[in-house]
Coordinates of C-alpha atoms in Angstrom, one line a residue:
Chain A
M908 CA -58.5 -3.9 4.8
L909 CA -55.2 -3.8 4.2
K910 CA -53.3 -1.7 5.9
L911 CA -49.4 -0.7 5.9
E912 CA -48.6 0.8 8.8
K913 CA -44.8 2.5 8.9
I914 CA -43.1 0.2 7.4
S915 CA -39.5 0.1 6.2
K916 CA -37.1 -2.2 4.7
I917 CA -33.6 -2.4 4.9
Y918 CA -31.3 -4.7 2.7
K919 CA -27.9 -5.7 3.6
T920 CA -25.4 -5.1 0.5
G921 CA -21.5 -5.1 0.4
T922 CA -19.7 -8.3 0.4
F923 CA -20.2 -9.0 4.1
G924 CA -24.0 -7.4 4.4
G925 CA -21.7 -4.5 6.2
K926 CA -23.4 -2.0 4.3
E927 CA -27.3 -1.1 4.5
L928 CA -29.7 0.0 1.9
Q929 CA -33.1 1.5 2.3
A930 CA -35.4 0.5 -0.3
V931 CA -38.7 1.1 1.9
N932 CA -38.7 4.4 3.8
N933 CA -41.6 4.3 6.8
V934 CA -44.5 4.0 3.8
S935 CA -48.3 3.8 5.2
F936 CA -50.8 3.6 3.4
D937 CA -54.4 1.4 2.8
V938 CA -56.0 -0.7 0.4
K939 CA -60.3 -0.8 1.1
G940 CA -61.9 -4.0 -0.8
G941 CA -63.1 -3.5 -4.1
E942 CA -60.3 -0.6 -4.5
V943 CA -57.2 -0.2 -7.6
I944 CA -54.3 1.5 -5.8
S945 CA -51.5 2.4 -7.9
L946 CA -48.3 2.3 -6.8
I947 CA -45.8 4.5 -9.4
G948 CA -42.2 5.3 -8.9
E949 CA -39.1 4.4 -11.2
S950 CA -36.7 1.4 -10.7
G951 CA -35.0 1.3 -7.4
S952 CA -37.4 3.1 -6.1
G953 CA -38.8 0.1 -3.5
K954 CA -42.5 -0.7 -5.6
S955 CA -41.8 -4.3 -6.0
T956 CA -40.0 -4.3 -2.2
I957 CA -43.7 -3.0 -1.0
G958 CA -45.2 -5.5 -3.2
K959 CA -43.0 -8.8 -2.0
M960 CA -43.5 -7.5 1.8
I961 CA -47.1 -7.8 1.6
L962 CA -47.1 -11.1 0.1
H963 CA -44.7 -12.3 2.9
L964 CA -42.2 -13.3 1.0
I965 CA -40.2 -10.9 2.5
S966 CA -39.0 -9.7 5.5
I967 CA -40.2 -6.6 6.9
S968 CA -37.9 -4.5 8.8
S969 CA -40.1 -2.4 10.4
G970 CA -43.8 -1.3 11.4
A971 CA -46.2 -3.5 10.2
I972 CA -48.8 -5.0 7.5
K973 CA -52.4 -5.9 9.0
F974 CA -55.2 -7.5 7.0
N975 CA -58.2 -7.6 8.2
G976 CA -56.7 -6.1 11.1
I977 CA -54.2 -9.2 11.6
D978 CA -50.8 -8.3 11.4
I979 CA -49.2 -11.1 8.5
S980 CA -46.0 -11.1 9.9
T981 CA -46.6 -12.9 12.8
L982 CA -48.7 -15.5 10.4
K983 CA -47.5 -19.3 10.1
G984 CA -48.2 -22.0 9.0
N985 CA -51.9 -23.0 8.6
A986 CA -52.6 -19.1 8.8
L987 CA -49.7 -18.0 6.8
K988 CA -51.6 -20.7 4.3
D989 CA -55.2 -19.0 4.8
Y990 CA -53.7 -15.9 4.5
Y991 CA -52.5 -17.1 0.5
R992 CA -56.1 -17.7 0.1
D993 CA -57.6 -14.2 0.3
V994 CA -53.8 -12.5 -1.1
Q995 CA -52.1 -14.0 -4.3
G996 CA -49.3 -12.3 -6.6
V997 CA -49.1 -11.6 -9.8
F998 CA -45.5 -10.9 -11.6
Q999 CA -43.6 -8.7 -14.4
D1000 CA -42.7 -11.7 -16.6
P1001 CA -45.0 -13.9 -17.1
F1002 CA -42.1 -16.2 -19.4
S1003 CA -40.0 -17.3 -15.7
S1004 CA -42.9 -18.2 -14.0
Y1005 CA -43.3 -21.1 -15.2
N1006 CA -41.5 -24.2 -15.1
P1007 CA -40.5 -25.1 -19.2
I1008 CA -40.2 -28.7 -18.2
F1009 CA -44.0 -29.1 -17.3
K1010 CA -47.6 -28.0 -18.7
A1011 CA -48.2 -25.0 -17.7
D1012 CA -52.0 -26.0 -16.2
R1013 CA -49.8 -27.6 -13.7
I1014 CA -50.0 -24.9 -11.8
F1015 CA -53.8 -25.4 -11.6
K1016 CA -53.0 -28.7 -10.3
I1017 CA -50.3 -27.0 -7.5
I1018 CA -53.4 -25.1 -6.1
R1019 CA -55.4 -28.5 -6.0
E1020 CA -52.7 -30.0 -4.5
E1021 CA -52.2 -27.4 -1.3
F1022 CA -55.8 -26.0 -1.1
F1023 CA -58.3 -28.4 -2.4
P1024 CA -57.5 -31.4 -1.1
E1025 CA -61.5 -32.9 -1.0
I1026 CA -62.7 -31.2 -4.2
K1027 CA -63.9 -33.6 -7.2
N1028 CA -62.1 -34.4 -10.4
P1029 CA -65.4 -33.2 -12.7
E1030 CA -66.4 -30.5 -10.3
W1031 CA -62.4 -29.2 -10.5
K1032 CA -62.6 -29.0 -14.1
K1033 CA -65.5 -26.6 -14.0
K1034 CA -63.7 -24.8 -11.3
I1035 CA -60.4 -24.1 -13.7
D1036 CA -63.4 -23.6 -17.3
S1037 CA -65.0 -20.6 -15.6
S1038 CA -62.0 -18.9 -14.1
L1039 CA -60.3 -19.5 -17.2
R1040 CA -63.8 -18.2 -19.2
A1041 CA -63.3 -15.2 -16.5
V1042 CA -59.9 -14.1 -18.0
G1043 CA -61.4 -14.1 -21.9
L1044 CA -59.3 -17.9 -22.2
N1045 CA -60.7 -20.9 -24.1
P1046 CA -60.0 -24.1 -21.8
D1047 CA -59.6 -26.5 -24.8
E1048 CA -57.4 -24.6 -26.7
V1049 CA -55.0 -23.6 -23.8
L1050 CA -55.1 -26.4 -21.4
N1051 CA -52.5 -29.5 -21.7
K1052 CA -50.0 -27.2 -23.5
Y1053 CA -46.2 -26.7 -22.4
P1054 CA -45.7 -22.4 -21.8
H1055 CA -43.7 -22.0 -25.1
Q1056 CA -46.9 -22.8 -26.8
L1057 CA -48.5 -20.1 -25.4
S1058 CA -48.0 -16.8 -25.6
G1059 CA -47.2 -13.9 -23.4
G1060 CA -50.8 -12.4 -22.9
Q1061 CA -52.2 -15.9 -22.8
L1062 CA -49.6 -17.2 -19.5
Q1063 CA -50.4 -14.1 -17.8
R1064 CA -54.2 -14.5 -17.9
F1065 CA -53.5 -17.9 -17.1
L1066 CA -51.9 -16.7 -13.9
I1067 CA -54.8 -14.5 -13.0
A1068 CA -56.5 -17.4 -13.7
R1069 CA -54.8 -19.4 -10.8
A1070 CA -55.4 -16.6 -8.5
L1071 CA -59.0 -16.6 -9.2
L1072 CA -59.4 -20.3 -8.2
L1073 CA -58.3 -19.2 -5.1
D1074 CA -60.7 -16.7 -4.9
V1075 CA -58.7 -14.0 -3.9
K1076 CA -59.8 -10.7 -2.3
F1077 CA -56.8 -9.2 -2.7
L1078 CA -54.6 -9.3 -5.9
V1079 CA -50.8 -8.0 -6.0
A1080 CA -50.1 -7.2 -9.5
D1081 CA -46.9 -6.2 -9.8
E1082 CA -45.4 -4.7 -13.8
I1083 CA -47.7 -7.7 -14.9
I1084 CA -48.4 -5.5 -18.4
S1085 CA -44.9 -4.0 -18.9
M1086 CA -43.9 -7.4 -20.9
L1087 CA -47.2 -7.4 -23.4
D1088 CA -47.8 -5.9 -26.6
A1089 CA -49.8 -3.0 -27.1
S1090 CA -52.4 -5.2 -28.5
T1091 CA -52.5 -7.5 -25.2
R1092 CA -51.8 -4.8 -22.9
I1093 CA -55.6 -3.5 -22.9
D1094 CA -56.7 -7.4 -22.6
V1095 CA -55.1 -7.7 -19.5
L1096 CA -55.8 -4.2 -18.5
N1097 CA -59.6 -4.6 -19.3
L1098 CA -59.8 -8.0 -16.8
L1099 CA -58.2 -6.4 -13.9
A1100 CA -61.0 -3.8 -14.3
E1101 CA -63.5 -6.1 -14.3
L1102 CA -62.7 -8.4 -11.8
K1103 CA -62.1 -5.1 -10.0
S1104 CA -66.2 -4.6 -10.1
R1105 CA -66.4 -8.0 -8.5
G1106 CA -64.8 -6.8 -5.5
L1107 CA -61.4 -7.5 -5.3
S1108 CA -59.0 -5.3 -4.6
I1109 CA -55.7 -5.0 -6.6
L1110 CA -52.4 -3.2 -6.1
F1111 CA -51.3 -2.1 -9.0
I1112 CA -47.7 -1.0 -9.1
T1113 CA -46.2 0.4 -12.1
H1114 CA -44.1 2.8 -14.0
D1115 CA -46.2 3.7 -16.4
L1116 CA -48.7 6.5 -15.3
S1117 CA -51.2 6.3 -18.4
L1118 CA -51.8 2.5 -17.1
G1119 CA -52.1 3.5 -13.6
Y1120 CA -54.6 6.3 -14.6
Y1121 CA -56.0 4.0 -16.8
I1122 CA -57.7 1.6 -14.2
S1123 CA -56.7 3.0 -10.4
E1124 CA -58.8 4.9 -7.9
R1125 CA -55.6 6.0 -5.9
A1126 CA -52.3 6.6 -6.7
V1127 CA -48.9 6.3 -5.0
I1128 CA -46.3 8.1 -6.2
L1129 CA -43.1 6.4 -4.6
Y1130 CA -38.8 8.2 -4.9
R1131 CA -36.0 6.6 -3.0
G1132 CA -38.8 4.2 -1.1
C1133 CA -40.3 7.4 0.3
I1134 CA -43.8 8.7 -0.8
V1135 CA -43.8 11.8 -1.8
E1136 CA -47.6 12.0 -2.9
I1137 CA -50.8 10.1 -2.7
G1138 CA -54.5 11.3 -3.5
P1139 CA -57.1 10.8 -6.2
T1140 CA -55.6 9.6 -9.4
E1141 CA -57.4 12.6 -10.6
Q1142 CA -55.4 14.9 -8.5
I1143 CA -52.1 13.2 -9.3
Y1144 CA -52.6 13.8 -12.9
Y1145 CA -54.5 17.4 -13.3
H1146 CA -53.2 18.8 -10.2
P1147 CA -49.6 17.6 -8.9
L1148 CA -48.0 18.9 -6.1
H1149 CA -44.7 17.2 -6.2
P1150 CA -42.1 18.2 -8.1
Y1151 CA -41.1 15.2 -9.0
T1152 CA -44.8 13.7 -9.5
K1153 CA -44.8 16.7 -11.5
L1154 CA -41.1 15.5 -14.1
L1155 CA -43.0 12.0 -14.0
I1156 CA -46.2 13.6 -15.1
A1157 CA -44.2 15.9 -17.8
S1158 CA -41.9 12.4 -18.9
V1159 CA -44.7 10.9 -20.1
P1160 CA -44.8 10.1 -23.6
R1161 CA -48.4 11.0 -25.5
L1162 CA -49.6 10.8 -28.6
D1163 CA -51.1 14.1 -28.7
K1164 CA -48.5 16.5 -27.0
K1165 CA -45.0 17.0 -27.3
W1166 CA -42.4 16.6 -24.7
E1167 CA -41.7 20.0 -24.1
E1168 CA -38.5 20.9 -23.3
V1169 CA -37.5 20.1 -19.9
E1170 CA -34.2 18.8 -19.3
V1171 CA -34.7 15.4 -17.1
K1172 CA -31.6 15.5 -14.6
L1173 CA -29.9 12.6 -14.9
K1174 CA -26.9 12.9 -12.3
A1175 CA -29.2 11.9 -9.5
K1176 CA -26.2 12.3 -7.0
Y1177 CA -26.7 10.0 -4.3
S1178 CA -24.9 11.4 -1.4
E1179 CA -26.0 9.9 1.6
L1180 CA -28.7 13.2 2.6
L1181 CA -30.2 10.4 5.6
T1182 CA -32.2 13.4 7.0
G1183 CA -33.4 16.0 4.3
C1184 CA -35.8 15.2 1.6
V1185 CA -35.2 12.9 0.1
Y1186 CA -35.8 14.4 -3.8
Y1187 CA -33.5 17.1 -2.4
E1188 CA -30.3 16.2 -5.1
R1189 CA -33.1 16.4 -8.2
C1190 CA -35.3 18.6 -7.6
P1191 CA -35.7 22.3 -9.2
F1192 CA -37.1 24.4 -6.2
A1193 CA -34.9 22.5 -3.5
D1194 CA -33.3 25.0 -1.4
K1195 CA -31.3 24.4 1.6
D1196 CA -32.3 27.6 3.7
K1197 CA -36.1 26.2 3.5
D1198 CA -37.3 23.0 5.2
C1199 CA -36.0 20.7 2.8
A1200 CA -33.0 19.8 5.4
E1201 CA -35.7 17.7 7.2
R1202 CA -37.3 15.3 5.5
P1203 CA -41.3 17.0 5.2
P1204 CA -44.0 15.1 6.1
L1205 CA -46.8 14.0 4.3
I1206 CA -49.2 16.8 4.4
E1207 CA -52.6 16.8 3.5
T1208 CA -53.7 19.7 1.3
E1209 CA -57.3 18.7 0.0
S1210 CA -59.4 15.7 1.2
G1211 CA -57.6 12.5 0.4
H1212 CA -54.7 14.3 -1.3
F1213 CA -51.4 14.1 0.4
V1214 CA -47.9 16.1 -0.4
A1215 CA -44.6 15.7 1.1
C1216 CA -42.8 18.7 0.1
S1217 CA -42.1 21.9 1.7
H1218 CA -42.7 24.4 -0.6
Y1219 CA -45.3 22.3 -2.9
M1220 CA -47.8 26.0 -2.7
E1221 CA -44.9 27.6 -4.6
V1222 CA -44.4 24.3 -6.9
N1223 CA -48.2 24.8 -7.3
E1224 CA -48.0 28.7 -8.7
H1225 CA -45.2 27.9 -10.9
A1226 CA -47.1 25.9 -13.3
Chain B
M895 CA -29.8 8.6 -49.3
T896 CA -28.7 6.4 -46.2
L897 CA -30.5 3.6 -46.9
Q898 CA -31.8 1.8 -49.4
V899 CA -33.7 -1.6 -49.0
E900 CA -35.8 -3.4 -51.9
N901 CA -37.5 -7.0 -51.2
L902 CA -35.4 -8.2 -48.4
K903 CA -36.3 -11.2 -47.3
V904 CA -35.0 -13.3 -44.1
Y905 CA -36.4 -16.7 -43.3
Y906 CA -35.1 -18.7 -40.6
Q907 CA -34.3 -22.5 -40.8
T908 CA -36.1 -24.8 -39.0
L909 CA -36.4 -28.7 -38.9
R910 CA -39.8 -27.8 -40.0
G911 CA -39.2 -25.9 -42.9
D912 CA -38.9 -21.6 -43.4
V913 CA -40.0 -19.3 -40.7
K914 CA -40.9 -16.5 -43.5
A915 CA -40.1 -13.5 -40.5
L916 CA -38.8 -11.1 -43.0
D917 CA -40.6 -11.6 -46.4
G918 CA -39.9 -8.6 -48.7
A919 CA -39.3 -5.5 -47.1
T920 CA -38.7 -2.2 -49.0
F921 CA -38.2 1.0 -47.9
T922 CA -35.5 3.5 -47.5
V923 CA -34.3 5.9 -44.9
E924 CA -33.5 9.4 -45.6
D925 CA -30.6 11.0 -45.0
G926 CA -31.0 12.1 -41.4
E927 CA -33.8 10.8 -40.9
I928 CA -35.4 8.8 -37.7
M929 CA -37.3 6.1 -38.6
G930 CA -39.1 4.3 -35.8
L931 CA -39.9 0.8 -36.4
A932 CA -43.2 -0.7 -34.8
G933 CA -45.0 -3.9 -34.4
E934 CA -46.3 -6.8 -32.0
S935 CA -43.5 -9.2 -30.6
G936 CA -43.1 -11.8 -33.5
C937 CA -43.7 -8.9 -36.6
G938 CA -40.3 -9.4 -37.6
K939 CA -38.9 -6.0 -36.6
S940 CA -35.8 -7.3 -34.7
T941 CA -34.9 -10.2 -37.5
L942 CA -34.6 -6.5 -39.8
N943 CA -32.5 -5.0 -37.0
N944 CA -30.5 -8.7 -37.0
S945 CA -29.9 -8.7 -40.8
L946 CA -28.8 -5.3 -41.1
I947 CA -26.1 -6.1 -38.6
L948 CA -25.3 -9.5 -38.5
L949 CA -27.2 -12.0 -41.0
K950 CA -26.3 -15.4 -39.1
P951 CA -27.4 -18.9 -39.0
P952 CA -30.3 -20.3 -38.5
M953 CA -31.2 -16.8 -40.5
R954 CA -31.2 -17.5 -44.4
F955 CA -30.8 -14.7 -47.0
V956 CA -33.3 -15.1 -49.2
G957 CA -33.2 -12.6 -51.7
G958 CA -33.2 -8.5 -52.1
R959 CA -30.9 -5.6 -52.6
L960 CA -29.9 -2.9 -50.1
E961 CA -27.5 -0.5 -50.4
L962 CA -25.8 1.8 -48.1
D963 CA -24.3 5.7 -49.2
N964 CA -25.3 4.3 -52.6
E965 CA -22.4 1.4 -52.0
E966 CA -23.8 -2.7 -51.7
L967 CA -24.1 -3.5 -48.1
P968 CA -23.7 -7.6 -48.7
V969 CA -25.3 -8.4 -45.6
W970 CA -25.5 -12.1 -46.9
D971 CA -21.9 -12.1 -46.0
M972 CA -20.0 -12.3 -42.8
K973 CA -16.5 -11.9 -44.1
K974 CA -17.8 -8.9 -45.7
M975 CA -19.6 -7.2 -43.4
N976 CA -17.1 -6.6 -41.2
N977 CA -15.6 -3.6 -43.0
F978 CA -18.9 -1.6 -42.5
R979 CA -20.2 -2.9 -39.1
F980 CA -19.2 -0.6 -36.3
K981 CA -17.7 1.8 -38.9
K982 CA -20.7 2.6 -40.9
I983 CA -23.8 0.5 -39.7
S984 CA -23.8 0.1 -36.2
T985 CA -26.0 -0.8 -33.7
I986 CA -27.7 -0.8 -29.8
P987 CA -28.9 -4.4 -28.6
Q988 CA -31.8 -4.5 -27.4
Y989 CA -30.1 -6.3 -24.1
A990 CA -27.2 -2.9 -24.0
M991 CA -26.9 -3.4 -20.7
D992 CA -25.4 -6.1 -20.2
A993 CA -23.5 -6.0 -23.5
M994 CA -19.9 -5.4 -22.2
N995 CA -17.2 -7.4 -21.7
P996 CA -17.8 -7.9 -17.7
T997 CA -14.5 -8.9 -17.6
R998 CA -13.2 -5.3 -18.3
K999 CA -13.0 -2.2 -17.0
I1000 CA -14.6 -0.6 -19.5
G1001 CA -11.6 1.4 -20.9
K1002 CA -9.7 -1.5 -21.6
M1003 CA -12.5 -3.0 -23.6
T1004 CA -13.3 0.1 -25.6
S1005 CA -9.6 0.1 -26.7
E1006 CA -9.6 -3.4 -27.7
L1007 CA -13.0 -3.2 -29.6
L1008 CA -10.8 -0.3 -31.3
G1009 CA -7.8 -1.8 -31.9
S1010 CA -9.9 -5.1 -33.7
R1011 CA -11.0 -2.5 -36.4
K1012 CA -7.2 -1.1 -36.6
I1013 CA -8.2 2.4 -34.6
D1014 CA -5.8 3.8 -32.0
F1015 CA -7.4 4.7 -29.0
K1016 CA -5.0 7.0 -27.9
N1017 CA -6.2 9.6 -30.8
I1018 CA -9.9 8.6 -30.6
L1019 CA -9.7 9.8 -26.4
P1020 CA -10.3 13.5 -26.7
E1021 CA -13.4 12.5 -28.5
L1022 CA -14.8 9.7 -26.4
K1023 CA -14.4 12.1 -23.4
R1024 CA -16.3 14.9 -25.3
R1025 CA -18.9 12.7 -25.6
L1026 CA -19.2 11.0 -22.5
D1027 CA -19.8 14.8 -21.1
L1028 CA -22.7 14.7 -23.4
V1029 CA -24.1 12.6 -21.7
E1030 CA -22.9 13.4 -18.3
L1031 CA -21.0 9.8 -17.8
S1032 CA -17.7 11.0 -15.9
Y1033 CA -14.1 10.0 -17.0
D1034 CA -14.1 7.5 -14.0
V1035 CA -16.3 4.9 -16.1
L1036 CA -13.0 4.4 -18.4
N1037 CA -11.7 2.2 -15.5
M1038 CA -15.0 1.1 -13.7
Y1039 CA -16.2 -2.7 -14.3
P1040 CA -19.3 -2.5 -16.2
I1041 CA -20.8 -3.9 -12.9
E1042 CA -20.3 -0.9 -11.1
L1043 CA -22.6 0.8 -13.3
S1044 CA -26.5 1.5 -13.1
G1045 CA -28.2 0.4 -15.7
G1046 CA -28.4 3.6 -17.3
M1047 CA -25.6 3.7 -17.3
K1048 CA -24.5 1.4 -18.9
Q1049 CA -26.9 2.0 -21.6
R1050 CA -25.8 5.4 -22.2
M1051 CA -22.0 4.0 -22.6
V1052 CA -23.1 1.6 -25.1
M1053 CA -25.2 4.5 -26.8
V1054 CA -21.5 5.9 -26.9
L1055 CA -19.7 3.1 -28.0
S1056 CA -21.6 2.7 -31.0
T1057 CA -21.4 5.1 -32.2
L1058 CA -17.8 6.2 -31.9
L1059 CA -16.8 6.0 -35.2
N1060 CA -20.0 8.5 -37.3
P1061 CA -21.8 5.2 -38.7
S1062 CA -23.7 6.8 -41.5
L1063 CA -27.3 4.6 -39.6
L1064 CA -27.3 3.2 -36.2
I1065 CA -30.2 0.6 -35.3
A1066 CA -31.9 0.9 -31.6
D1067 CA -33.7 -1.7 -30.6
E1068 CA -36.0 -1.5 -27.9
I1069 CA -33.5 0.6 -26.0
T1070 CA -36.1 2.5 -23.3
S1071 CA -38.4 -1.1 -23.0
A1072 CA -36.4 -1.6 -19.5
L1073 CA -36.5 1.9 -18.5
D1074 CA -39.0 4.5 -16.3
V1075 CA -39.9 7.1 -18.2
S1076 CA -37.8 10.2 -16.6
T1077 CA -35.4 8.4 -18.0
Q1078 CA -36.8 6.9 -20.8
K1079 CA -37.4 10.5 -22.1
A1080 CA -33.1 11.2 -21.4
V1081 CA -32.0 8.5 -23.5
A1082 CA -34.9 9.7 -26.4
K1083 CA -33.9 13.0 -26.2
M1084 CA -30.4 12.1 -26.6
L1085 CA -30.6 9.6 -29.7
V1086 CA -32.5 12.8 -31.6
E1087 CA -29.6 15.0 -30.4
F1088 CA -26.6 12.4 -31.7
R1089 CA -28.8 12.7 -34.6
D1090 CA -28.6 16.4 -34.7
R1091 CA -24.6 16.5 -33.6
E1092 CA -24.2 14.3 -36.7
F1093 CA -22.5 11.0 -35.0
V1094 CA -25.2 9.4 -36.6
K1095 CA -26.0 10.1 -40.3
S1096 CA -30.1 8.5 -39.8
L1097 CA -31.4 6.4 -37.4
I1098 CA -33.7 3.1 -36.8
V1099 CA -35.3 3.0 -34.0
I1100 CA -37.2 -0.5 -32.9
T1101 CA -39.7 -0.3 -29.9
H1102 CA -43.6 -1.2 -29.6
D1103 CA -44.1 1.9 -27.7
I1104 CA -45.4 3.9 -30.6
S1105 CA -46.1 7.1 -28.1
I1106 CA -42.2 7.3 -27.5
L1107 CA -41.7 7.3 -31.4
Y1108 CA -44.4 9.7 -31.6
Q1109 CA -41.8 11.8 -30.0
I1110 CA -39.0 11.6 -31.7
A1111 CA -39.3 10.0 -34.8
D1112 CA -39.3 11.3 -38.1
S1113 CA -41.6 9.0 -40.1
I1114 CA -42.5 5.5 -38.7
M1115 CA -43.0 2.0 -40.4
I1116 CA -45.5 -0.3 -39.0
M1117 CA -44.9 -4.0 -39.3
Y1118 CA -47.6 -7.1 -39.2
A1119 CA -46.6 -10.6 -39.4
G1120 CA -42.8 -10.2 -41.4
K1121 CA -44.6 -7.4 -44.0
L1122 CA -44.7 -4.0 -44.2
A1123 CA -48.1 -2.8 -43.1
E1124 CA -47.4 0.8 -43.3
K1125 CA -45.2 3.9 -43.5
A1126 CA -45.7 7.6 -43.6
S1127 CA -44.5 10.3 -41.4
T1128 CA -45.2 10.8 -37.7
E1129 CA -48.0 12.7 -37.8
V1130 CA -49.9 10.8 -40.3
I1131 CA -49.3 7.7 -38.9
I1132 CA -50.7 8.8 -35.8
N1133 CA -53.4 11.3 -37.0
S1134 CA -54.6 10.1 -40.1
P1135 CA -53.8 6.0 -40.0
R1136 CA -54.6 4.0 -43.5
H1137 CA -54.1 0.2 -43.0
P1138 CA -56.6 -1.2 -40.3
Y1139 CA -53.4 -2.7 -38.3
T1140 CA -52.5 0.4 -37.5
K1141 CA -55.4 2.4 -36.7
L1142 CA -56.1 -0.9 -34.3
L1143 CA -52.8 -0.5 -32.6
I1144 CA -52.7 3.2 -32.5
S1145 CA -56.4 3.1 -30.8
S1146 CA -55.4 0.3 -28.0
L1147 CA -53.1 2.7 -26.1
P1148 CA -54.1 4.2 -23.3
D1149 CA -53.2 7.7 -22.7
I1150 CA -53.2 9.7 -19.7
G1151 CA -56.9 11.1 -18.9
V1152 CA -58.6 8.1 -20.4
K1153 CA -60.0 5.9 -17.5
Y1154 CA -61.4 2.2 -17.9
S1155 CA -65.1 4.0 -16.5
Q1156 CA -65.0 6.4 -18.9
K1157 CA -64.0 4.8 -21.9
K1158 CA -63.4 1.2 -22.2
L1159 CA -60.5 0.3 -24.6
K1160 CA -60.8 -2.2 -27.0
G1161 CA -57.2 -4.9 -27.9
I1162 CA -57.1 -6.3 -30.8
P1163 CA -59.2 -9.8 -30.8
G1164 CA -57.3 -13.1 -32.4
K1165 CA -53.4 -13.0 -32.3
P1166 CA -51.0 -13.5 -35.7
P1167 CA -50.5 -16.0 -37.8
L1168 CA -47.6 -18.6 -37.3
L1169 CA -45.2 -17.7 -40.3
L1170 CA -43.8 -21.5 -40.7
D1171 CA -46.8 -21.3 -43.2
P1172 CA -48.5 -18.1 -43.3
P1173 CA -51.8 -17.9 -45.0
T1174 CA -51.9 -17.1 -48.1
G1175 CA -53.2 -12.8 -49.1
C1176 CA -53.3 -10.3 -46.7
R1177 CA -52.0 -11.5 -43.3
F1178 CA -53.9 -9.3 -41.2
R1179 CA -56.8 -11.1 -42.8
E1180 CA -58.5 -12.7 -40.2
R1181 CA -58.0 -10.2 -37.5
C1182 CA -59.2 -7.1 -39.9
P1183 CA -62.7 -5.7 -39.5
A1184 CA -62.2 -4.7 -42.9
A1185 CA -61.3 -7.9 -44.8
F1186 CA -63.2 -8.7 -48.1
E1187 CA -62.4 -10.9 -50.8
K1188 CA -60.1 -9.0 -52.2
C1189 CA -57.6 -9.7 -49.2
L1190 CA -57.3 -13.4 -50.2
N1191 CA -54.8 -11.9 -52.9
E1192 CA -51.3 -10.4 -51.1
P1193 CA -51.5 -6.4 -51.2
P1194 CA -48.9 -4.8 -52.1
F1195 CA -46.8 -2.0 -50.3
I1196 CA -47.6 1.1 -52.3
E1197 CA -47.2 4.3 -51.8
I1198 CA -50.9 6.2 -52.3
E1199 CA -49.2 10.0 -51.3
K1200 CA -46.8 11.4 -51.3
D1201 CA -44.1 9.2 -48.9
H1202 CA -47.3 6.8 -47.4
F1203 CA -46.5 3.7 -48.0
V1204 CA -49.7 1.2 -47.2
A1205 CA -50.4 -2.3 -48.0
C1206 CA -54.2 -2.9 -48.0
W1207 CA -56.6 -3.2 -50.7
K1208 CA -59.5 -1.5 -49.1
E1209 CA -57.4 1.6 -49.4
F1210 CA -56.4 1.4 -52.7
K1211 CA -59.7 0.9 -53.6
K1212 CA -60.5 4.2 -51.7
N1213 CA -57.6 6.0 -53.9
A1214 CA -58.4 4.6 -57.7

């Protein structure tokens, strides 16, 4: 359905834009219809940048994103609008996604003006009602209110309802539950899982591995803009092959197991290692004589499970 | 005993009346104890933090007694508290990443900060450097502006600053929530190390992420709608909680190895009551699956086993 082909993003930084920062580096993966893919990485790994590129909010430096075979970077005007009928995003902070001066349901009005000017009032009301109920909200309780009168979980579900109004096929969910409380968090997650069973594809961007495991079939692990591991979630969680994935999984706070005494190296030396393995500085297995000085390609180890590490065999034995 | 709080009540003054954000909290924090404080947003955890460190309007001190190292802690008196702040009781704020003065180099800011407490920067510099080593920051940061540091680095710098004078009590308010898992772990471990090295005597760690508390805290206190719901040792809270709210809160956490298709987790239906005019009786009553007629009266916060406090009528009945 959605295909990312070797996309990269380079931001210009520095006072006069003289420096370059490669936020996303040669990333390719695809999302099938009705599939949830988690995009997991730490801050600065480029996960939000990928989400924004899919949503056509920022330009792609190189490579292409294809939605049902059409390259989205060429879309303009009406074609772009049609694209947004199918692809929508929900973002991390529900509180700043609204204009505090207007009532929260203004987001629905804008959708109507833009996309459905021909629909009559009663029919429109019915449509809003059903999409609000689909996200587990009671329309009488939440309509006609200002953003500050609604809780974070409600606002977040409002935004998902807005995406549902358009009958989207693909949803980019960028850290949508990290600002919510534990008790409401799981409701929003369950909602996503339910929408998935109705055929919606979701790109679930998160830094929390347990949440990613809960709803997704496949996971993509990003490190400094590169995919280091991609595969079915079970494989990634139970048999991680890349040292970084291993570190991530060991650092997740769990309720059934205490952290082992693994030292987390904080000093990531950000040298401009442009050619070698991106994880070189932090990797306990790194060895310049081995192939780490060259960027390792993604190797398929089992069906559908790819890893970018030149000595994943050794890493695996170590565990 | 480091901190002793008895029946602390702090309300927010609004035009429509008092918001009872913290309504009668009684607990103690022992020497060397790391106490975790968890609950939903709006349950009063940050109010508790603020009332211990900076109780300013619209917050209003209504009643209660506090003791720090067997000395009365005058939280209601802004001026008197100056003798305690930073020296005896210190905080790492939620916004630690933006806590430093952006117009000063970090070293200069630190020296001004110490100057305001009449402490000579030069005397403390060797200790400061030792601690920078400990959190893996280079001395160069003292000659840098906060903007030159990454989020995690700023967080560690603030940790060092807050604990520089070896306070008896350190309150860390949601300091790990904005970090990703690997940094989160490092910061959490550092808090424990600060305690082990006796830079701080005891700690209150506020977070809504209970799994972090399980890793580092000795005891956990759960708050709900301005009231204490349960306090016990970490193992007890996680493995055999007694309050229905604690049980629901823990069961709603997804763990690695839990998948939607195999085991669907449930949230807690309903939402916390408004604290402007809270319902009488148990405040969790409306959402509680075990509520019965007695819950119309307010349950006291009682020790049902050694060091295990609960505010729930159902549990008292079982024990009686």
